[in-house]
Structure formats: C-alpha cells, structure tokens
Coordinates of C-alpha atoms in Angstrom, one line a residue:
M1 CA 24.8 -29.7 -21.2
A2 CA 23.8 -27.6 -24.2
L3 CA 22.2 -30.3 -26.3
R4 CA 20.4 -31.9 -22.5
L5 CA 18.9 -28.4 -22.5
G6 CA 17.9 -28.8 -26.2
E7 CA 16.8 -32.2 -25.8
I8 CA 14.8 -31.6 -22.5
L9 CA 12.7 -28.8 -24.5
V10 CA 12.1 -31.3 -27.6
E11 CA 10.3 -33.6 -24.9
K12 CA 8.0 -30.8 -23.7
N13 CA 7.5 -30.4 -26.9
L14 CA 8.1 -26.5 -26.4
I15 CA 10.6 -26.6 -29.6
T16 CA 10.7 -28.7 -32.3
I17 CA 14.1 -30.8 -33.4
D18 CA 14.5 -28.7 -36.0
E19 CA 14.4 -26.0 -34.7
L20 CA 17.2 -27.7 -31.7
N21 CA 19.3 -28.5 -34.8
I22 CA 19.0 -25.2 -35.8
A23 CA 19.9 -23.3 -32.4
I24 CA 23.3 -25.5 -32.5
A25 CA 24.1 -24.8 -36.0
E26 CA 24.2 -20.9 -35.1
Q27 CA 26.3 -21.9 -31.8
Q28 CA 29.0 -23.1 -34.0
K29 CA 29.2 -19.5 -35.6
T30 CA 28.0 -16.8 -32.7
K31 CA 29.4 -19.6 -29.3
E32 CA 26.2 -18.0 -27.6
A33 CA 24.4 -21.0 -25.2
V34 CA 21.8 -22.5 -27.1
G35 CA 19.4 -21.2 -24.7
Q36 CA 20.0 -18.0 -25.4
I37 CA 19.9 -18.9 -29.4
L38 CA 16.5 -20.7 -29.2
V39 CA 15.2 -17.7 -27.7
R40 CA 16.6 -14.8 -29.8
M41 CA 15.5 -17.1 -32.8
G42 CA 12.0 -16.9 -31.0
F43 CA 11.5 -21.1 -30.8
V44 CA 11.2 -20.9 -27.5
V45 CA 9.8 -18.2 -24.4
E46 CA 12.7 -17.5 -22.5
R47 CA 10.4 -18.1 -19.6
D48 CA 9.6 -21.1 -20.2
M49 CA 13.6 -22.0 -20.8
L50 CA 14.4 -20.9 -17.9
Q51 CA 12.0 -23.0 -16.1
V52 CA 13.4 -26.0 -17.9
L53 CA 17.1 -24.8 -17.4
A54 CA 16.6 -24.0 -13.6
T55 CA 14.8 -27.4 -13.0
Q56 CA 18.1 -29.1 -15.2
Q57 CA 20.7 -26.5 -12.9
G58 CA 18.8 -27.4 -9.4
I59 CA 18.2 -23.6 -9.3
P60 CA 15.2 -22.2 -7.8
F61 CA 12.4 -20.3 -10.4
V62 CA 11.0 -17.1 -9.5
D63 CA 7.8 -14.9 -10.5
L64 CA 9.3 -11.7 -9.4
K65 CA 5.8 -9.9 -10.6
T66 CA 4.7 -11.9 -7.5
K67 CA 7.6 -10.8 -5.2
E68 CA 7.7 -7.8 -2.6
I69 CA 11.1 -6.6 -2.0
T70 CA 12.3 -4.4 1.0
D71 CA 14.3 -0.7 1.4
K72 CA 16.4 -2.8 3.0
V73 CA 17.5 -5.3 0.1
L74 CA 17.7 -2.0 -2.1
K75 CA 19.5 0.0 0.2
N76 CA 22.7 -2.8 0.4
V77 CA 22.9 -3.2 -3.1
P78 CA 23.4 0.4 -5.1
A79 CA 21.6 0.5 -8.4
K80 CA 24.8 0.6 -10.0
F81 CA 25.8 -2.9 -10.1
V82 CA 22.0 -3.9 -10.2
W83 CA 22.0 -1.9 -14.3
H84 CA 25.7 -3.1 -14.4
Y85 CA 24.7 -6.5 -14.4
K86 CA 21.0 -6.5 -15.2
I87 CA 20.3 -8.9 -11.6
M88 CA 17.7 -8.2 -9.1
P89 CA 17.9 -8.6 -5.6
I90 CA 15.4 -10.3 -3.6
S91 CA 15.7 -10.5 -0.5
L92 CA 19.0 -10.3 2.2
D93 CA 19.0 -12.9 5.0
G94 CA 22.3 -11.8 7.1
N95 CA 25.4 -12.1 4.9
V96 CA 23.4 -14.0 2.3
L97 CA 21.7 -11.9 -0.6
T98 CA 19.4 -14.0 -2.5
A99 CA 19.9 -12.2 -6.5
A100 CA 17.4 -13.2 -9.9
I101 CA 19.7 -13.6 -12.6
S102 CA 18.9 -14.7 -16.0
N103 CA 21.5 -16.8 -17.1
P104 CA 23.0 -19.3 -14.6
F105 CA 26.2 -19.8 -16.4
D106 CA 27.1 -16.7 -15.8
M107 CA 29.6 -16.3 -13.1
W108 CA 31.1 -12.8 -12.6
P109 CA 28.4 -10.9 -11.5
I110 CA 28.3 -13.3 -9.0
D111 CA 31.8 -13.0 -8.0
D112 CA 32.1 -9.5 -8.6
L113 CA 29.1 -8.7 -5.6
E114 CA 30.7 -10.7 -3.6
T115 CA 33.8 -9.0 -3.7
H116 CA 32.1 -5.4 -3.8
L117 CA 29.2 -6.0 -1.1
G118 CA 31.1 -7.9 1.1
F119 CA 28.0 -10.2 0.8
K120 CA 27.4 -14.9 -0.1
V121 CA 25.7 -14.4 -2.9
E122 CA 23.0 -17.2 -3.8
K123 CA 21.1 -17.0 -7.2
V124 CA 17.5 -17.6 -8.6
L125 CA 16.2 -17.7 -12.1
A126 CA 14.2 -15.0 -13.9
A127 CA 13.0 -13.9 -16.8
S128 CA 15.5 -10.5 -18.1
S129 CA 12.3 -8.8 -19.0
D130 CA 11.0 -9.1 -15.6
I131 CA 14.4 -8.3 -14.4
A132 CA 14.2 -4.8 -16.2
E133 CA 10.7 -4.1 -15.0
A134 CA 11.5 -4.8 -11.6
I135 CA 14.6 -2.7 -11.9
K136 CA 12.5 -0.1 -13.1
K137 CA 10.3 -0.5 -10.1
Y138 CA 12.0 -0.5 -7.7
Y139 CA 15.7 1.8 -8.1
G140 CA 13.6 3.9 -10.5
V141 CA 14.2 5.4 -14.0
G142 CA 17.9 6.2 -14.8
A143 CA 18.6 5.4 -11.2
E144 CA 22.2 4.3 -12.2
T145 CA 22.5 7.8 -14.0
I146 CA 21.8 9.5 -10.8
D147 CA 24.2 7.9 -8.8
R148 CA 26.9 8.1 -11.0
I149 CA 26.2 12.2 -11.4
L150 CA 25.8 12.4 -7.3
S151 CA 29.4 10.7 -7.0
D152 CA 30.7 13.5 -9.0
D153 CA 31.6 17.3 -8.1
L154 CA 27.9 17.9 -8.8
R155 CA 27.1 16.1 -5.7
P156 CA 28.1 18.5 -2.9
A157 CA 27.7 21.6 -4.5
A158 CA 23.3 20.5 -5.0
E159 CA 24.0 18.9 -1.4
R160 CA 25.1 21.9 0.7
S161 CA 22.8 24.7 -0.9
G162 CA 19.6 22.5 -2.4
V163 CA 20.5 24.8 -5.4
V164 CA 23.2 25.6 -8.0
E165 CA 25.1 28.7 -7.8
E166 CA 23.5 30.8 -10.1
K167 CA 26.1 31.6 -12.4
V168 CA 26.3 31.1 -16.6
E169 CA 28.7 28.8 -16.5
D170 CA 27.5 25.9 -13.7
L171 CA 24.9 26.3 -14.9
E172 CA 26.0 25.5 -18.5
K173 CA 28.2 22.5 -16.4
L174 CA 25.4 20.8 -15.5
A175 CA 23.7 21.3 -18.7
E176 CA 25.7 19.8 -20.6
S177 CA 27.3 16.9 -18.3
A178 CA 27.3 13.9 -20.7
S179 CA 25.7 12.0 -17.3
V180 CA 22.8 14.9 -17.2
I181 CA 22.3 14.4 -20.3
K182 CA 22.1 10.7 -20.5
L183 CA 19.4 11.0 -17.4
V184 CA 17.5 13.6 -19.8
N185 CA 17.3 11.2 -22.5
Q186 CA 16.2 8.2 -20.3
I187 CA 13.5 10.2 -19.3
L188 CA 12.4 10.9 -22.5
Q189 CA 12.8 7.5 -23.5
E190 CA 10.9 6.1 -20.9
A191 CA 8.1 8.0 -21.3
I192 CA 7.5 8.0 -25.0
T193 CA 8.1 4.3 -25.0
S194 CA 4.5 4.0 -21.8
R195 CA 2.4 5.9 -24.2
T196 CA 2.8 9.5 -22.5
T197 CA 1.4 12.5 -23.7
D198 CA 2.5 14.8 -21.0
I199 CA 5.7 14.7 -18.6
H200 CA 5.7 16.0 -15.5
I201 CA 8.8 16.9 -13.2
E202 CA 7.6 18.9 -10.3
H203 CA 9.5 19.9 -7.1
F204 CA 8.2 20.2 -3.8
R205 CA 9.6 20.6 0.1
G206 CA 12.4 18.2 0.1
E207 CA 11.3 16.0 -2.8
L208 CA 11.6 16.0 -6.8
I209 CA 8.2 14.4 -8.7
L210 CA 8.1 12.4 -12.3
R211 CA 4.4 12.0 -13.0
Y212 CA 3.6 10.7 -16.8
R213 CA -0.2 11.6 -18.2
I214 CA -0.2 8.8 -20.0
D215 CA -4.3 8.1 -22.1
G216 CA -5.4 11.1 -19.5
I217 CA -4.6 9.6 -16.3
L218 CA -1.5 11.0 -14.2
Y219 CA 0.9 8.3 -13.0
D220 CA 3.2 8.3 -10.4
T221 CA 7.0 7.3 -12.2
P222 CA 9.4 5.2 -10.0
V223 CA 12.5 7.6 -9.7
S224 CA 15.0 7.7 -6.8
E225 CA 15.0 9.4 -3.6
K226 CA 18.1 11.2 -4.4
I227 CA 17.3 12.6 -8.0
K228 CA 16.2 15.9 -6.4
Y229 CA 19.8 16.8 -5.7
L230 CA 19.9 17.3 -9.5
H231 CA 16.5 19.7 -10.2
P232 CA 18.9 22.1 -11.2
A233 CA 20.7 20.1 -14.1
I234 CA 17.7 18.6 -15.2
V235 CA 15.9 21.7 -15.4
S236 CA 19.1 23.5 -16.7
R237 CA 19.6 19.8 -19.4
I238 CA 16.0 20.8 -21.1
K239 CA 16.2 24.6 -21.1
V240 CA 19.5 24.0 -23.3
M241 CA 17.1 21.3 -25.3
S242 CA 14.4 23.8 -25.9
G243 CA 16.3 27.1 -26.2
L244 CA 15.1 28.8 -23.3
D245 CA 17.2 30.7 -20.9
I246 CA 19.0 29.0 -18.4
V247 CA 20.1 31.8 -16.3
E248 CA 16.4 33.7 -15.4
R249 CA 14.0 30.9 -13.0
R250 CA 11.8 34.5 -12.0
I251 CA 8.8 34.1 -15.1
P252 CA 7.5 31.5 -17.2
Q253 CA 9.2 30.1 -20.1
D254 CA 7.6 28.1 -23.2
G255 CA 9.9 26.5 -25.4
R256 CA 9.9 23.3 -28.1
A257 CA 12.9 20.3 -29.0
K258 CA 12.9 17.9 -31.6
V259 CA 13.8 14.1 -30.1
K260 CA 14.4 11.0 -32.5
I261 CA 13.5 7.9 -30.6
G262 CA 14.3 4.7 -32.8
K263 CA 12.9 5.4 -36.2
S264 CA 10.7 8.0 -34.8
E265 CA 10.6 11.7 -34.1
Y266 CA 8.7 13.9 -31.2
E267 CA 8.2 17.6 -30.7
L268 CA 8.5 18.3 -27.6
R269 CA 6.3 21.2 -25.6
V270 CA 8.0 22.5 -23.0
S271 CA 6.9 24.8 -20.6
I272 CA 8.7 25.9 -17.3
M273 CA 7.0 27.4 -14.3
P274 CA 8.2 29.6 -11.4
T275 CA 7.2 28.1 -7.7
L276 CA 8.2 27.4 -4.6
Y277 CA 10.5 25.5 -4.2
G278 CA 11.8 25.5 -8.0
E279 CA 11.0 25.6 -11.3
N280 CA 7.4 22.8 -12.2
I281 CA 8.6 21.7 -16.6
V282 CA 5.5 20.4 -18.1
I283 CA 6.4 18.7 -21.5
R284 CA 3.8 17.7 -23.9
V285 CA 4.9 14.5 -26.5
L286 CA 4.4 15.2 -29.8
P287 CA 4.5 12.9 -33.0
T288 CA 6.0 15.2 -36.1
T289 CA 4.4 12.7 -38.4
M290 CA 0.7 11.9 -37.6
L291 CA -1.9 10.2 -39.8
F292 CA -5.4 11.5 -39.1
N293 CA -8.4 9.7 -40.4
I294 CA -11.7 10.2 -39.6
S295 CA -12.7 6.2 -39.2
D296 CA -10.0 6.3 -36.7
L297 CA -11.9 8.1 -34.2
G298 CA -14.4 5.7 -33.0
V299 CA -17.3 7.6 -34.1
S300 CA -20.5 5.5 -34.8
D301 CA -22.2 5.0 -38.2
N302 CA -25.5 7.4 -37.6
D303 CA -22.9 10.2 -36.7
R304 CA -20.6 9.1 -38.9
L305 CA -22.8 9.8 -42.2
V306 CA -24.2 13.0 -40.5
L307 CA -20.3 14.4 -40.0
D308 CA -19.7 13.2 -43.8
Q309 CA -22.8 15.7 -45.4
L310 CA -20.9 18.4 -42.7
L311 CA -17.7 17.6 -45.0
K312 CA -19.7 18.5 -48.0
K313 CA -21.2 22.2 -47.4
S314 CA -19.3 24.7 -48.7
H315 CA -19.7 27.3 -46.0
G316 CA -20.9 27.9 -42.1
I317 CA -19.2 27.1 -39.1
I318 CA -18.8 23.5 -37.6
F319 CA -17.8 24.2 -33.4
V320 CA -15.8 21.0 -32.0
T321 CA -16.8 21.6 -28.0
G322 CA -14.8 20.7 -25.0
P323 CA -13.1 20.9 -22.3
T324 CA -9.1 21.0 -22.6
G325 CA -7.7 17.8 -23.2
S326 CA -10.7 15.9 -25.2
G327 CA -9.4 16.0 -28.2
K328 CA -11.2 18.7 -30.6
T329 CA -7.9 18.9 -32.6
T330 CA -7.4 15.7 -33.0
T331 CA -11.2 15.9 -34.5
L332 CA -10.5 19.0 -36.3
Y333 CA -7.2 17.6 -38.1
A334 CA -9.4 14.7 -39.2
C335 CA -12.0 16.6 -40.8
L336 CA -9.5 19.0 -42.5
S337 CA -6.9 15.8 -43.3
Q338 CA -10.3 14.3 -45.1
L339 CA -11.1 17.6 -47.5
N340 CA -7.4 18.8 -47.6
S341 CA -6.7 18.2 -51.7
R342 CA -5.1 20.2 -54.8
E343 CA -8.6 21.6 -56.0
R344 CA -8.4 23.1 -51.6
K345 CA -6.6 26.0 -50.6
I346 CA -6.8 25.0 -46.2
L347 CA -5.6 27.5 -44.0
T348 CA -5.2 26.8 -40.6
I349 CA -4.7 29.8 -37.3
E350 CA -3.4 27.6 -33.8
D351 CA -1.8 28.7 -30.7
P352 CA 0.0 26.1 -30.2
I353 CA 0.1 24.4 -33.9
E354 CA 0.1 20.3 -32.7
Y355 CA 1.0 18.8 -35.9
E356 CA 2.3 19.6 -39.2
L357 CA -0.2 19.0 -42.0
N358 CA 1.1 18.7 -45.3
G359 CA -1.1 20.5 -48.3
I360 CA -2.4 22.6 -45.7
S361 CA -0.7 26.3 -44.6
Q362 CA -0.6 26.6 -41.1
T363 CA 0.3 30.0 -39.1
Q364 CA 1.0 30.1 -35.1
I365 CA -0.5 32.7 -32.9
N366 CA 2.5 35.1 -31.2
S367 CA 0.2 37.1 -29.1
K368 CA 3.5 38.8 -28.3
I369 CA 3.9 40.5 -31.5
G370 CA 0.4 41.5 -31.8
L371 CA -0.1 38.5 -33.6
T372 CA -4.1 36.9 -32.5
F373 CA -6.6 35.2 -33.9
A374 CA -8.7 37.8 -34.6
K375 CA -5.9 39.5 -36.9
M376 CA -5.1 36.7 -38.8
L377 CA -8.4 36.4 -40.2
R378 CA -8.5 39.3 -41.9
S379 CA -5.4 38.3 -43.4
M380 CA -6.5 34.7 -44.6
L381 CA -9.0 36.2 -46.1
R382 CA -6.9 37.7 -48.9
H383 CA -5.6 34.6 -49.7
D384 CA -8.5 33.0 -51.4
P385 CA -9.5 30.2 -48.7
D386 CA -11.5 27.0 -49.0
V387 CA -11.4 26.2 -45.9
M388 CA -10.2 27.5 -42.5
M389 CA -9.7 26.3 -39.5
V390 CA -9.5 29.4 -36.1
G391 CA -7.8 27.2 -33.2
E392 CA -10.3 28.2 -30.8
V393 CA -12.8 31.5 -30.3
R394 CA -12.2 33.4 -27.1
D395 CA -13.6 36.8 -27.2
L396 CA -16.3 38.8 -29.0
E397 CA -14.0 40.2 -31.6
T398 CA -12.5 36.8 -33.1
A399 CA -16.5 35.5 -33.0
E400 CA -17.6 38.7 -34.8
I401 CA -15.2 37.6 -37.7
T402 CA -15.4 34.2 -38.1
I403 CA -19.1 34.2 -38.4
Q404 CA -18.4 37.2 -41.1
T405 CA -16.4 35.0 -42.6
A406 CA -18.4 32.1 -42.9
L407 CA -21.7 34.2 -44.2
T408 CA -19.3 35.4 -47.1
G409 CA -18.9 31.8 -48.3
H410 CA -16.0 29.6 -46.6
L411 CA -16.0 26.8 -44.6
V412 CA -14.9 27.3 -41.1
F413 CA -13.9 24.7 -37.8
S414 CA -13.2 26.4 -34.6
T415 CA -13.3 25.7 -31.1
L416 CA -15.7 26.1 -27.7
H417 CA -14.9 25.3 -24.1
T418 CA -18.0 23.9 -23.4
N419 CA -19.4 20.4 -21.5
D420 CA -22.2 19.9 -24.0
A421 CA -23.2 20.5 -28.2
A422 CA -26.0 22.9 -26.6
S423 CA -23.7 24.9 -24.5
G424 CA -21.7 26.1 -27.5
V425 CA -24.8 28.5 -28.3
T426 CA -25.2 29.7 -24.7
R427 CA -21.2 30.5 -25.0
L428 CA -21.5 33.0 -28.1
V429 CA -24.8 34.5 -27.0
D430 CA -23.3 35.2 -23.6
I431 CA -19.9 36.8 -24.8
G432 CA -21.9 39.3 -27.2
I433 CA -22.5 36.9 -30.3
E434 CA -26.9 38.2 -31.5
P435 CA -28.7 35.0 -31.6
Y436 CA -29.8 35.8 -35.7
L437 CA -25.7 35.6 -36.6
V438 CA -25.5 32.7 -34.8
T439 CA -28.6 30.9 -36.8
S440 CA -27.2 32.3 -39.9
S441 CA -23.4 31.3 -39.8
V442 CA -23.2 28.1 -37.3
I443 CA -24.0 24.7 -39.2
A444 CA -23.1 21.9 -36.2
F445 CA -21.7 21.9 -32.8
I446 CA -19.9 18.6 -32.1
A447 CA -19.1 18.2 -28.5
Q448 CA -16.5 15.5 -27.9
R449 CA -14.8 13.4 -24.7
L450 CA -12.3 10.7 -24.5
V451 CA -12.8 7.6 -23.2
R452 CA -9.6 4.8 -22.4
V453 CA -10.1 1.9 -24.2
I454 CA -10.2 -2.0 -23.0
C455 CA -6.8 -3.2 -23.2
S456 CA -7.4 -6.5 -25.6
G457 CA -5.1 -8.3 -23.6
C458 CA -7.0 -8.9 -20.7
K459 CA -10.5 -8.0 -21.9
E460 CA -13.2 -10.0 -20.0
K461 CA -16.6 -10.0 -19.4
V462 CA -18.5 -8.7 -16.0
S463 CA -21.9 -8.3 -14.6
L464 CA -22.8 -4.8 -13.9
S465 CA -24.6 -5.5 -10.9
D466 CA -21.3 -6.4 -9.9
L467 CA -20.3 -2.7 -10.4
G468 CA -23.0 -2.1 -8.4
F469 CA -25.5 -1.2 -10.7
K470 CA -29.1 -1.8 -9.8
D471 CA -31.8 -2.8 -11.6
D472 CA -33.8 1.2 -11.9
I473 CA -30.2 2.1 -13.1
L474 CA -29.7 0.0 -15.4
K475 CA -33.1 0.7 -17.0
I476 CA -32.3 4.4 -17.2
Q477 CA -29.3 3.9 -19.1
G478 CA -31.0 1.9 -21.7
F479 CA -29.9 -1.7 -20.0
D480 CA -32.3 -4.5 -19.9
A481 CA -32.3 -6.0 -16.5
G482 CA -33.1 -9.1 -17.6
K483 CA -30.6 -9.6 -20.2
D484 CA -28.8 -6.6 -21.5
T485 CA -26.4 -7.0 -17.6
V486 CA -22.8 -8.6 -19.3
V487 CA -20.1 -5.6 -20.1
Y488 CA -16.3 -5.9 -20.2
H489 CA -13.0 -4.4 -18.3
G490 CA -9.5 -4.9 -18.3
K491 CA -8.8 -6.8 -15.2
G492 CA -4.8 -6.0 -15.9
C493 CA -1.8 -7.3 -17.5
K494 CA 1.8 -6.7 -19.1
A495 CA 0.7 -4.7 -22.0
C496 CA -1.6 -2.4 -20.1
S497 CA 0.5 -1.9 -17.2
N498 CA -2.0 -3.5 -14.5
T499 CA -4.5 -0.2 -15.5
G500 CA -7.1 -2.3 -17.7
Y501 CA -6.6 0.2 -20.8
V502 CA -4.9 0.9 -23.7
G503 CA -5.5 3.7 -25.7
R504 CA -8.3 6.0 -26.5
A505 CA -11.5 6.7 -28.7
A506 CA -14.0 9.3 -28.7
I507 CA -17.5 9.6 -28.0
Y508 CA -19.5 12.2 -29.7
E509 CA -23.2 14.3 -29.8
I510 CA -23.4 16.4 -32.8
L511 CA -26.1 18.9 -32.1
M512 CA -27.4 19.4 -36.0
V513 CA -28.4 23.5 -36.3
G514 CA -32.1 23.0 -38.5
S515 CA -35.1 25.3 -38.0
D516 CA -36.2 23.8 -35.0
I517 CA -33.1 24.2 -33.2
K518 CA -32.9 27.8 -34.7
N519 CA -36.1 28.8 -33.7
L520 CA -34.7 27.7 -29.9
I521 CA -31.6 29.7 -30.4
L522 CA -33.9 33.1 -31.8
A523 CA -36.0 33.0 -29.2
K524 CA -32.7 32.6 -26.7
A525 CA -34.2 28.8 -25.3
P526 CA -31.8 28.3 -22.0
S527 CA -29.2 24.8 -23.1
H528 CA -31.1 22.2 -21.7
I529 CA -34.5 22.7 -23.6
I530 CA -32.4 22.8 -27.3
T531 CA -30.6 19.6 -25.8
E532 CA -34.6 18.4 -25.1
K533 CA -35.2 19.0 -29.0
A534 CA -32.1 17.9 -30.3
V535 CA -33.0 14.3 -28.6
E536 CA -36.3 15.1 -29.8
L537 CA -35.3 15.0 -33.6
G538 CA -32.6 12.3 -33.0
M539 CA -29.7 13.4 -32.0
H540 CA -27.0 11.2 -29.4
T541 CA -25.8 12.7 -26.6
L542 CA -22.6 12.2 -25.0
K543 CA -23.8 9.4 -22.4
Q544 CA -25.8 7.2 -25.4
D545 CA -23.1 7.2 -27.2
G546 CA -20.6 6.5 -24.5
W547 CA -22.9 3.7 -23.0
D548 CA -23.3 2.4 -27.1
K549 CA -19.3 1.8 -27.2
V550 CA -19.7 0.6 -23.7
R551 CA -22.3 -2.5 -25.1
A552 CA -19.1 -2.8 -28.0
G553 CA -16.8 -4.1 -25.6
I554 CA -14.9 -1.1 -26.5
T555 CA -15.0 1.4 -23.3
T556 CA -16.5 0.7 -19.6
P557 CA -19.1 1.8 -17.6
E558 CA -16.9 3.8 -15.2
E559 CA -15.1 5.1 -18.2
V560 CA -18.3 6.7 -19.3
L561 CA -19.2 8.1 -16.0
R562 CA -16.0 9.9 -15.5
V563 CA -15.7 11.9 -18.6
T564 CA -19.1 12.7 -18.6
Q565 CA -19.6 13.7 -15.2
L566 CA -23.3 12.4 -15.1
E567 CA -24.5 10.5 -12.6
G568 CA -25.7 7.3 -12.2

C-alpha cells in the first residue's frame, strides 16, 4: 500500500524515484509511513501528498480555510479531544460527526471519539498545518489547558464568586498551578510566534479579551469564553513572573520578566492597572539581543547622506520627534550603534531601557527615589562622555540642562513628542527655552513614523484609481495620472495572517537647522512657516517620503495616509 502511494507520487512527478527509494530505506529504520517520511524529508508538500492519498483511499480531501464551522459542532466536541488527537470537527448531522484528520491510517482517535462522544465519525483528510490553524481559530489559544484547569477545584471558586478570595495561599496556589503556568506560557509563545510587540489582557463585564499588537495594529486573538473564569489565576501568575505583589490589586504595578522561546530570549515589560471589573495587563515583548543598523530602518539614500553627516558632528543636539510607538528609540539606538567604538564614551538615560547595547552605559530613570532625567544629566557630565542620549525632554529643567550639555561640546540625542519636525522648535519654545538657545544648540529635528511593509508572499499590482484616488488628487501627491498610477498591495495570505503586511519600515523628514531656519526660529515663526522654508531648501516631508516608498513598492497609500493623518 505504501509503495503504491510512492509510485503514484512518482507518476505525478511530485517526487523522483531516488527520493522514493530514500524514503523506503528510511522506513525500514523508523517504521513510519512512507508518506510521512517524504513530507518530513521535504521531498513533497503535505497537501499534495494528502490529495493523492485521499484519491487512493477514497476519502474526501478538504480545504479547512474555506470551511465555516458552527457553534453546534464546537460545543459537542470538547477542546481536550481536539487538541489531544489533532483533529478538527467540521459538521454534525444527526448522530454523524465529520472530522478532519491528517493520517487516514491512524484509527484509534476515531474509535476513541465514537466511544467517548457517542457519535459515528466520518473522516476527511486535511493538512496538519490547516488543522492546527483551525483549532486555534475556533477553540482559541490554550483551549485544552483552560478546560483542564476548569475541571479542577479552581472552577467552583471562580464561578461561585467571580473572583478568587483574597487569601495569600489561594493566590499562590493559582499562580503556581502547573496548568495555569502552561496557559500563560501558551499565550506568550503564541504572541511571540506571531511577531507581537504588546499583549493586552482586558477584563470586562462577563468576558476576558486577549489582543495582540502586530506591526502597530491591535488584533483580537481567539480564546475560549471560559477563560474569563481564570482571570485571577492569569493575573497572579504574571505577577509572580514579574516580581509583583500578588495580593495588592488596588494600585497600578509595573514589573519585568525574562522568558525563553526556542533559542531566543525575550524581556517582558509588565504593566498592571486596576479597572472596574478587575486588573488589566499589558505586556511589552522585547528581544534581549537585537542588532541595530541604520540601513535596516528604511532611510532613503538622500536622507541617509544627511544622517551620516549629522553623526559626524562633535557637538549639538539631534532631536527625534513623533508620537508614542513611532520607532524613535529604535532610530536613536541605530545612531548610537553606528557611533559605538572604543574611542568614544557613550552614556544614556532612559525610561525605560528598552534594549541592552554592549559598550554603552545605560541608566534607568527611577522617579520614586528622585532619579530624574535632570538629576542624572548633571551626574553624567562628570563621567567624561563624548556622546549622550536623553530618552525624552519632558520639562524645562531637562531641556535647559540638555542644551547646556550640547553647548559644552557634547553630541546629544533625545526625543520630543511632536507631529512633525518643525513642531519640535515650537515645543521647546513653549516649555520656556529661549529661541537663541535653540538655534545655538540644536543641529537637526528628525520626525518619523512607522508604516507597515507589504507582504512579499502576496504582493500584487493595483491601480490607484481602483483605490479611489482621482486624477487631481494624484497630481497633488506627485503622481502622473497618465502613466504613474500603478502601486502595490498585499491581497492577504497565510504568511501575513491575511493582513497583507509583514514588518514595518520608517518614513522620515529631517529638518536641518541652518542659517535660514535659525532666522525663522529667532523671529518665533510658526511651525508651518518653518516647514515651508525647509521644503524650499530641499527637505523631504513625511508625506513625500511615504509616497516615495509607495512608488518603490514598500508600502501602500492607505498606510501613508493612516500614519501621517493627511487629507487625500
């Protein structure tokens, strides 16, 4: 039978005769089915092999991605069976349950289902990867673990009162339960595998919502509705991991933890906040090691030349501006990494320290003990630095000391929360810095945003007119309505979870503080006048840089308009 399958695969040119012989030889050692060996060795794609096997065995092959499975089916087949046997129930007609399997020769799961559930089971074939995705989609992350926990003694307490009694021994029991530990680990592993940067666990009336932020966008993650009963257990476990007080539930708490997924380590920044229906959790996921390279940021060739010239300066301030989550810290780290050498002393003050940089002395701000940006800046000057980074200029005192530091011959990097580069000038003036100090200390303002990158697996051409852009709007954006109207987008695929995007790149505008700009600053000109003059002098705005990346097929018009909040 196995040889016949191999012969069919050879006849269909899905494998070669040599590959079949290798698989047969391997079968003598491992006793596996030839089809499984061929897939494991990479000689044939599982889907192709199963379609042949389905024809051979007379079993239907289904594409689970096109199937919609009803709640009736899901309620009649518990998650523990689905996860244990790696099957996916598809339909229930009377007493007949149709279930997708990936190995037609494995009969005991079917027998067990018929014995325990009382249904007659009809099997169809589907790829194991599709079965795993369907289980995750319909049953949710950690569904089997949730069912197991709720079958223990924790369920009555959770259902009876809605919360766990405020006894230390009860909370510790929850936090150290093997099943709860497994559930939290499954949530973390799923998040990290999905390229999540932030995990949101939110408790509302009668439900617990799990959301992952991927490439800057929040997505709901399927979870069993029963997870709401385990909210206190999940919170307690995360508190234990991050060194927080598991009894205190009235005030916000912040902590950190390290986890290892595969060969990679990640640092978790945990923030817990009390709300009306319990504590909400946000976990920032950060790799412990990361290589920062300016070339990887998506800087255009022209802006790269400007940035290289800035990094050669011996003194002055370079401000990176943008809202929270726009990648300012990553850009600063990339600049520091390029400057990092044995000949330079580099110090940073951050809140928080997001990544560790070898060879650079980094200090974490701690306002509880009075360790502020301003206080730390004074101390840093006694350590003979060449380059310094101040995480953020938030107030007049920090701004004044930062400027004095630059005026005494140091190269300083810092950030401001403004929407564009020119607004950095008005922000400094608004907090009380005299214009002449801005012109004498600041050498550049760099504004940036992050745009999602089109998925290379499903990238395709699309007409701008199909996206709703009219000829007059295209002309404003710099497109030739006659010929330059084709851009790219991602239609959605498995690799990008049907979003059309994978990863992010930055768009920039670099405002050099030259003589003309200095004159405007001294005259206290509004930010839009400064921007107009900078564009006249050759500055590329965020919008222009974004549209250049649209032309290059890196991102989409919708992304540029979303992150720059511009009309048209």
